[in-house]
Short mmCIF file of C-alpha atoms and ligand atoms in Angstrom, two decimals:
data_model
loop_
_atom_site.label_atom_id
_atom_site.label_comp_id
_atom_site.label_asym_id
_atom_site.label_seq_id
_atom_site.Cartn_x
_atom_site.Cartn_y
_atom_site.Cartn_z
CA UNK M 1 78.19 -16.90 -36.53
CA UNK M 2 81.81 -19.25 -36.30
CA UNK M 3 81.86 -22.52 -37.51
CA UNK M 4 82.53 -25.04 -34.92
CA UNK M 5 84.01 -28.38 -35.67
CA UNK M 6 82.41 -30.38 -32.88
CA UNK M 7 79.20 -28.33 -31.96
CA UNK M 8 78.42 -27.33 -35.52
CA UNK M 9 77.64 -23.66 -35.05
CA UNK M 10 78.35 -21.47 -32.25
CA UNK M 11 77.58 -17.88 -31.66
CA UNK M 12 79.93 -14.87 -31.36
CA UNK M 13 78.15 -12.06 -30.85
CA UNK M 14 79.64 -8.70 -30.73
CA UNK M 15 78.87 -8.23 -27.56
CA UNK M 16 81.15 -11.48 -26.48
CA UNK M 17 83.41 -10.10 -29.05
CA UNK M 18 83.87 -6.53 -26.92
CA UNK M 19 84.07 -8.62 -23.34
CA UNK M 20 87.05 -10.16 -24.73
CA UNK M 21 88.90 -7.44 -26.04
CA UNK M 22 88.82 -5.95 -22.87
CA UNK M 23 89.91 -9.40 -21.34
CA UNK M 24 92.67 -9.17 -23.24
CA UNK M 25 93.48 -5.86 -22.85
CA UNK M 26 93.47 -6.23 -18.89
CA UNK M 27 95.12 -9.55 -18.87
CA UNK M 28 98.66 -7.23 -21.17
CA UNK M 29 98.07 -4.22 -18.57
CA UNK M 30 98.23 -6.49 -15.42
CA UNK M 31 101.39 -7.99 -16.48
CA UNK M 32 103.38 -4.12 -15.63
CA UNK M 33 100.41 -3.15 -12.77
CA UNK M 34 101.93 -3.93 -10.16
CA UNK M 35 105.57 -2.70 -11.03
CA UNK M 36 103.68 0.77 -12.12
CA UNK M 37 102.40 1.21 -8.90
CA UNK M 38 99.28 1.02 -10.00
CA UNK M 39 98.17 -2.08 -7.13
CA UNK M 40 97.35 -1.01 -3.64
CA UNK M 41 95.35 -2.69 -0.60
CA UNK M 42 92.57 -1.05 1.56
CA UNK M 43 91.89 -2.79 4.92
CA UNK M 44 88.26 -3.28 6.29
CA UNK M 45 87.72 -3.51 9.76
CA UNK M 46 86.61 -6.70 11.95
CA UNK M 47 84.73 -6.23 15.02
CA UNK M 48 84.43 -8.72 17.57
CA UNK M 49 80.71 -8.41 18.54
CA UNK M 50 81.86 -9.52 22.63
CA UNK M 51 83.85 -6.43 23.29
CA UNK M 52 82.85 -4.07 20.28
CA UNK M 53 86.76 -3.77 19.53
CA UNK M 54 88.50 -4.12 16.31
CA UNK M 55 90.56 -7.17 16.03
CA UNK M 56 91.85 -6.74 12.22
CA UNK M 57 91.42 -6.05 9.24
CA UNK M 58 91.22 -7.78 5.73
CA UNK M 59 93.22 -6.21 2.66
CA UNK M 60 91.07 -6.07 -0.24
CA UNK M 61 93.10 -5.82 -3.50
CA UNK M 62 92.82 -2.45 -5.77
CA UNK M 63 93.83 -1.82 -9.20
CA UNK M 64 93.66 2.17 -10.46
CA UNK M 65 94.82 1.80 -14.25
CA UNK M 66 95.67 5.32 -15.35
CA UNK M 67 93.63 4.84 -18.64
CA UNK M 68 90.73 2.44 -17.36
CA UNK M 69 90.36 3.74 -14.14
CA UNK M 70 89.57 1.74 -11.42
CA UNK M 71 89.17 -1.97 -12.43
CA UNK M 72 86.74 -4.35 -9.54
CA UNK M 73 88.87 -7.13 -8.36
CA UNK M 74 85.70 -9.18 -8.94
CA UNK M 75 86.77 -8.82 -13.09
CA UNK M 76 90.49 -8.82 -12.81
CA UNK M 77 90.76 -11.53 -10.11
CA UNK M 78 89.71 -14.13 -12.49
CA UNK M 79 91.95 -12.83 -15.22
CA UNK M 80 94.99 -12.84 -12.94
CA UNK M 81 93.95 -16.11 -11.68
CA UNK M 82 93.75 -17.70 -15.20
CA UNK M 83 96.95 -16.33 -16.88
CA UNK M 84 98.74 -17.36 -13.66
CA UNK M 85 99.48 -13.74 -12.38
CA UNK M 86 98.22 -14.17 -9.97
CA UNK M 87 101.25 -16.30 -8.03
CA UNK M 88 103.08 -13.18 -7.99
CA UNK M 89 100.64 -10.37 -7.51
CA UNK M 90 98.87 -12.85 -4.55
CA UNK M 91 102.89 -13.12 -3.13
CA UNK M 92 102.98 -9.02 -3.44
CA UNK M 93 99.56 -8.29 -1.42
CA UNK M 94 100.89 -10.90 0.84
CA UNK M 95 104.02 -8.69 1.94
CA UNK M 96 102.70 -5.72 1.61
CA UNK M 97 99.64 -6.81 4.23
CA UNK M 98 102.26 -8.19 6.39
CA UNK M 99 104.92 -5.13 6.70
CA UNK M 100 101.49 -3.13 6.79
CA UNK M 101 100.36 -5.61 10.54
CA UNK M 102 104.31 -4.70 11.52
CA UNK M 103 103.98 -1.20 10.93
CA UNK M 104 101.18 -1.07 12.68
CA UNK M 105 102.30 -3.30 15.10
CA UNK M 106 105.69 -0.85 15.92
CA UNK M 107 103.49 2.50 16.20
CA UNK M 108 101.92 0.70 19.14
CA UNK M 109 98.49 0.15 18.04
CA UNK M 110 96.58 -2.84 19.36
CA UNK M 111 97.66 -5.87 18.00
CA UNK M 112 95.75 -6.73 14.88
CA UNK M 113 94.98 -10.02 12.92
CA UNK M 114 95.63 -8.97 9.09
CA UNK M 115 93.42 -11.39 6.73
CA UNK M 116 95.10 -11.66 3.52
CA UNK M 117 92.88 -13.60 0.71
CA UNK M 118 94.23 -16.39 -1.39
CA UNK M 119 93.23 -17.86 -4.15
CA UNK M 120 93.06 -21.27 -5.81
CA UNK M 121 96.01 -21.16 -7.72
CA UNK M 122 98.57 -20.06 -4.76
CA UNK M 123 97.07 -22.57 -2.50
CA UNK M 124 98.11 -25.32 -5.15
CA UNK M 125 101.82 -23.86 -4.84
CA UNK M 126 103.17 -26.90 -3.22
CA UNK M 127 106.07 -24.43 -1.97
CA UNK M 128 103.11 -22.16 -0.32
CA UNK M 129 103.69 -22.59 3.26
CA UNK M 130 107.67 -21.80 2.55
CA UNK M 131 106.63 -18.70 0.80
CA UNK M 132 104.30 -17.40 3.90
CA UNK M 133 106.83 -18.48 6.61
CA UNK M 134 109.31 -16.27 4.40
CA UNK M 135 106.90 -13.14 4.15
CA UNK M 136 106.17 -13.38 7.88
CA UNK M 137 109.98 -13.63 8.73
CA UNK M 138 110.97 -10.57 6.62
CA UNK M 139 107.98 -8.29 7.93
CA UNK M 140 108.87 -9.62 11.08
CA UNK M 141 105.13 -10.34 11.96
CA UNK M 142 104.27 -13.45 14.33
CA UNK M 143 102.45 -16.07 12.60
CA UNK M 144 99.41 -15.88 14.41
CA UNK M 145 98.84 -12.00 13.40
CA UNK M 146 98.31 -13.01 9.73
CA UNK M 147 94.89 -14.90 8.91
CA UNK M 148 94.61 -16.54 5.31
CA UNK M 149 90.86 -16.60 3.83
CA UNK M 150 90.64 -19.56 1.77
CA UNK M 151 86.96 -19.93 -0.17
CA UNK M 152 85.09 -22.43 0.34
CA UNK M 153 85.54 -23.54 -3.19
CA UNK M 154 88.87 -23.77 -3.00
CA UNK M 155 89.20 -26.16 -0.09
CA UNK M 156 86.57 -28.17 -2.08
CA UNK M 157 88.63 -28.80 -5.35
CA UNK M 158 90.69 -31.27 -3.36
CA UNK M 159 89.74 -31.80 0.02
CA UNK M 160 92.01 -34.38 0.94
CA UNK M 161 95.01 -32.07 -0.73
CA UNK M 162 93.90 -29.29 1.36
CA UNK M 163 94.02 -31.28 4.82
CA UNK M 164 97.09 -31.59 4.52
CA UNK M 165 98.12 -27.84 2.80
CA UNK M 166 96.20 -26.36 5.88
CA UNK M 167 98.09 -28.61 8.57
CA UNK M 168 101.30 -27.09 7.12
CA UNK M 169 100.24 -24.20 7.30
CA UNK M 170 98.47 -24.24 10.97
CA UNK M 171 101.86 -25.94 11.92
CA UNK M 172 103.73 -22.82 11.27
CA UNK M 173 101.15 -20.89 13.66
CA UNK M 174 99.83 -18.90 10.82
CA UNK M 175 95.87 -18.33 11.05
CA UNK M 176 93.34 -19.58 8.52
CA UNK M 177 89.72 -19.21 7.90
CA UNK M 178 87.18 -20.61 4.79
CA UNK M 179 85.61 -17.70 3.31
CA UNK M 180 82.17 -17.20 1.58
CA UNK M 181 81.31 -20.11 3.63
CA UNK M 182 77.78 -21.73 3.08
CA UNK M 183 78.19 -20.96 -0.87
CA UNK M 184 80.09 -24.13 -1.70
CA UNK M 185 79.95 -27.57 -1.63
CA UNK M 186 81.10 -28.25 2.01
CA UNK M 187 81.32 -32.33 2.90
CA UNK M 188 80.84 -32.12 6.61
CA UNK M 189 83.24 -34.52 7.06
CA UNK M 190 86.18 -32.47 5.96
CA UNK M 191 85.20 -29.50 7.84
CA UNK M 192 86.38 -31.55 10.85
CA UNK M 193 89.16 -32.50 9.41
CA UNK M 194 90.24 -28.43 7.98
CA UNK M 195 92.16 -27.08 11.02
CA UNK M 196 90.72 -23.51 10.30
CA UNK M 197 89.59 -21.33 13.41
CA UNK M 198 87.31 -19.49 11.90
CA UNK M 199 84.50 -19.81 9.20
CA UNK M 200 83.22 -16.52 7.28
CA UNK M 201 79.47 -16.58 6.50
CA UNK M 202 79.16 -15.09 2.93
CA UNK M 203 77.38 -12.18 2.30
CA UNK M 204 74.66 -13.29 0.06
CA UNK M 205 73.30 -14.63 3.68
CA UNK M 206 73.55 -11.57 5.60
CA UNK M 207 71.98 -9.83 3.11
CA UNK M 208 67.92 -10.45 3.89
CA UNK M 209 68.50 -11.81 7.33
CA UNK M 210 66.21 -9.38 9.15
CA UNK M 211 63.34 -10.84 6.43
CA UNK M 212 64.25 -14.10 5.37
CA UNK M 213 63.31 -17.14 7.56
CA UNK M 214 65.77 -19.79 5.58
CA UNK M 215 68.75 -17.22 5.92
CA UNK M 216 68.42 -16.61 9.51
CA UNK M 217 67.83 -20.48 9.39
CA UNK M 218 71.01 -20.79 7.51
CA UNK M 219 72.75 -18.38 9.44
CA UNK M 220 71.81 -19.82 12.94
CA UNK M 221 72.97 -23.35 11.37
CA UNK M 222 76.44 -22.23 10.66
CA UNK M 223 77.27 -20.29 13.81
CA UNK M 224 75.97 -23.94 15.65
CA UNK M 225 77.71 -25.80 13.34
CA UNK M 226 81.03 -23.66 13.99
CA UNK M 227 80.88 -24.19 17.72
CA UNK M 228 80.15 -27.30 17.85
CA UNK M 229 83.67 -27.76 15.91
CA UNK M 230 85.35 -25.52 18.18
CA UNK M 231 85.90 -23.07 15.43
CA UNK M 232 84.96 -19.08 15.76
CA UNK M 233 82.24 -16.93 12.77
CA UNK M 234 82.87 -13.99 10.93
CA UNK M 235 80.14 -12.73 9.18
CA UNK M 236 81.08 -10.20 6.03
CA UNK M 237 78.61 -7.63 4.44
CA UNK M 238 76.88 -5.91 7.61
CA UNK M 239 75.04 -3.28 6.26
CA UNK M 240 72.53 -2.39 9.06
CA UNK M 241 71.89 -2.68 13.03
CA UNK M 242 69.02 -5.48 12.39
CA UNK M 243 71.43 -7.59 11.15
CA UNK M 244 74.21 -6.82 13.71
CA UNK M 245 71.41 -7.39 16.22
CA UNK M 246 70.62 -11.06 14.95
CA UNK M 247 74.00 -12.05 14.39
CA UNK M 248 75.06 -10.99 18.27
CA UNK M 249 71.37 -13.09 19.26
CA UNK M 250 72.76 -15.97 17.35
CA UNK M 251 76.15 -15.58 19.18
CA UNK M 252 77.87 -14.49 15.89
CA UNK M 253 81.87 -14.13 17.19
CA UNK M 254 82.45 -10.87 14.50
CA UNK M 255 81.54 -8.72 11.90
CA UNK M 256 82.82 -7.08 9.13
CA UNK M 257 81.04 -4.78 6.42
CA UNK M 258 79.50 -1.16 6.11
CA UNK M 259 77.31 -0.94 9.01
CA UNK M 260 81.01 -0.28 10.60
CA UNK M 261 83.35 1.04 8.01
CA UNK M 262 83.84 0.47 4.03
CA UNK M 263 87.37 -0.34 2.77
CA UNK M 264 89.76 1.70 3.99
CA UNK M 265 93.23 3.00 2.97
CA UNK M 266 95.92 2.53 5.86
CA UNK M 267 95.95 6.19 6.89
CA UNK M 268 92.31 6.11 7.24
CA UNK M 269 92.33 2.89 8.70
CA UNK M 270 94.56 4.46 11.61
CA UNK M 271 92.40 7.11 12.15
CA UNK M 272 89.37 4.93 12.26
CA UNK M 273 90.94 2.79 14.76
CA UNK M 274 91.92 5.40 17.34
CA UNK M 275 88.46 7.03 16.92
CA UNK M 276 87.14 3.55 18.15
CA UNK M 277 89.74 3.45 21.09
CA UNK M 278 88.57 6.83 22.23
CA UNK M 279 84.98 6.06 22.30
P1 C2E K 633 85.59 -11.25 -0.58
O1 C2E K 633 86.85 -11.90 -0.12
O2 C2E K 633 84.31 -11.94 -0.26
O3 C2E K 633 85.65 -9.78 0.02
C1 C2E K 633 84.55 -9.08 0.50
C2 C2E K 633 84.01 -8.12 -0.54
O4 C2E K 633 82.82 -7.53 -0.05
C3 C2E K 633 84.94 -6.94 -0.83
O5 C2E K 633 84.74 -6.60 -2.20
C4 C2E K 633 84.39 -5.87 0.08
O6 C2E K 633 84.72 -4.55 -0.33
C5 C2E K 633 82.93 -6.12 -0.04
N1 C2E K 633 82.17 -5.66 1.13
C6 C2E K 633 82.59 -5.51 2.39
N2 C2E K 633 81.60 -5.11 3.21
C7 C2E K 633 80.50 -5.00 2.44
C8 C2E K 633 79.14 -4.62 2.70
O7 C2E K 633 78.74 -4.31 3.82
N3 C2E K 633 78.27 -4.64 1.64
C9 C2E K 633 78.67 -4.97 0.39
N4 C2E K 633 77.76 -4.95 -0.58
N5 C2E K 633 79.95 -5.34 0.10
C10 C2E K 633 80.85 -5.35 1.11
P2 C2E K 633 85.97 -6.29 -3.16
O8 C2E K 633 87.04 -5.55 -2.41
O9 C2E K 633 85.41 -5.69 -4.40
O10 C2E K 633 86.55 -7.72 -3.47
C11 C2E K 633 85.80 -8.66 -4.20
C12 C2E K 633 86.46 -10.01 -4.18
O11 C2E K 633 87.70 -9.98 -4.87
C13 C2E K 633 86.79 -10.51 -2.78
O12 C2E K 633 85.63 -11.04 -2.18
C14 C2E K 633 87.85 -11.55 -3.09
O13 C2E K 633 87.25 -12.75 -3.51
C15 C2E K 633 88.55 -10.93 -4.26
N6 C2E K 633 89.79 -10.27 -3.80
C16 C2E K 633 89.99 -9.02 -3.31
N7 C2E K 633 91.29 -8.83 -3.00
C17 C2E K 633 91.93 -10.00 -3.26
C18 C2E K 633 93.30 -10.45 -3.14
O14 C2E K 633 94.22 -9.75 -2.67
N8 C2E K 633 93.56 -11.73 -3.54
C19 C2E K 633 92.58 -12.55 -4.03
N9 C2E K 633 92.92 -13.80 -4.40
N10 C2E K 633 91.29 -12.17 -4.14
C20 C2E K 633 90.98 -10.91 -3.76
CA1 CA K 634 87.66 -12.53 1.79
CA1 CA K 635 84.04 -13.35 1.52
CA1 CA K 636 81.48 -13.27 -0.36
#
């Protein structure tokens, strides 16, 4: 037990004790990660659910520490997020995702939308929309083939900041979309005003939709709501064909998740991609 000065006493159990030695110990090894090598993206494919194509893909962070192994982006997000890391490791998936789209792009594979995430703290880089119109220009990508997920909760911490972020943003042609949608805080009234095109129904949703009256209530809501703001739905974690089958009744624009493919490195991505051209 620690004494506290305001609280009186406060507990600091060894289990709290362990969680942040390893804190720490990931926050000193992500400083050199991505210099080591040790970073790299996978891409998961997007369907749209009117012509059964893939349209993109969205690059999902990894980090393979040779000692710790592989570390989930759902821990080391946060940590790169609060020591500020993540600035320049968000800025490094950014390019890589982008000359990845070119590549692609020059082989002659079907143009693809590549959804890059960002996070709270880049979005509040008031030199952001510089920094994408500078990856896009030295991939040599159009704007329009990379998509920026924003979370809902991060177009919530300042709506009336983000308006105007996202309008810089839209005005360079780049593509944006809220992710995790329907987990936040959402005013209706600044969903108007967001010029996003599409809005990503979050997992926890999709989940129990064959079962659960509220989500398919909740699900059926949002693709509505989207339409009726002239904006398109992408719904993430499709694990099984009753939930494809209620999202495409509900008019559901695309899908992403395992029902189609997991993450996938770019090789495999390729290959995945011309095994769904030749069906
Ligand atoms: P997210 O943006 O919501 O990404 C979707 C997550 O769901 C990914 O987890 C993906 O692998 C997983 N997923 C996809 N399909 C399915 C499915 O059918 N079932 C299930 N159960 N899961 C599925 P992942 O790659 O572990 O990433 C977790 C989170 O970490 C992401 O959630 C995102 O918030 C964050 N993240 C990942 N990469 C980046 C990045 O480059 N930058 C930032 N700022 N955040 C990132
Ligand atoms: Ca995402
Ligand atoms: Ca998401
Ligand atoms: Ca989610």
């Amino acid at each position: 037990v620690k004494r506290d000065s305001r609280n009186g006493f406060r507990f600091f159990t060894r289990e709290m004790q362990a969680h942040s030695v390893r804190t720490l110990t990931l926050a000193n090894a992500l400083r050199t990660a991505q210099e080591r090598g040790q970073l790299s993206l996978m891409y998961q494919p997007q369907l749209c659910l009117h012509t059964d194509q893939v349209i993109g893909a969205e690059a999902l962070l990894r980090w393979h520490h040779p000692q710790l192994g592989m570390v989930p982006p759902a821990e080391f997000i946060p940590i790169a997020e609060s020591t500020g890391l993540i600035v320049d490791i968000g800025h490094w998936v950014m390019c890589e995702a982008a000359a990845q789209a070119s590549r692609w792009r020059r082989d002659g594979l079907p143009p693809l939308s590549i959804a890059v995430n960002l996070s709270a703290v880049q979005f509040r880089n008031p030199r952001l929309s510089d920094r994408v119109a500078q990856v896009l220009d030295e991939a040599g990508l159009p704007a329009e083939a990379l998509e920026l997920e924003l979370t809902e909760a991060t177009t919530m911490e300042d709506p009336q900041k983000a308006v105007l972020i996202i309008d810089q943003l839209s005005a360079r042609g780049v593509a944006m979309s809220i992710d995790d949608f329907g987990t936040g805080h959402s005013s209706l009234s600044y969903l108007k005003r967001f010029r996003v095109g599409r809005l990503k129904i979050d997992r926890s949703f999709v989940r129990d939709i064959t079962e659960d009256a509220e989500d398919k209530a909740i699900v059926a809501a949002i693709i509505q709501l989207a339409n009726n703001l002239g904006m398109t739905t992408i719904a993430e974690g499709v694990e099984t064909a009753g939930q494809l089958d209620f999202l495409r009744e509900q008019g559901c624009d695309a899908a992403q998740g395992y029902f189609f493919s997991r993450p996938l490195s770019a090789s495999d991505f390729e290959r995945y991609l011309s095994a769904t051209l030749m069906r």
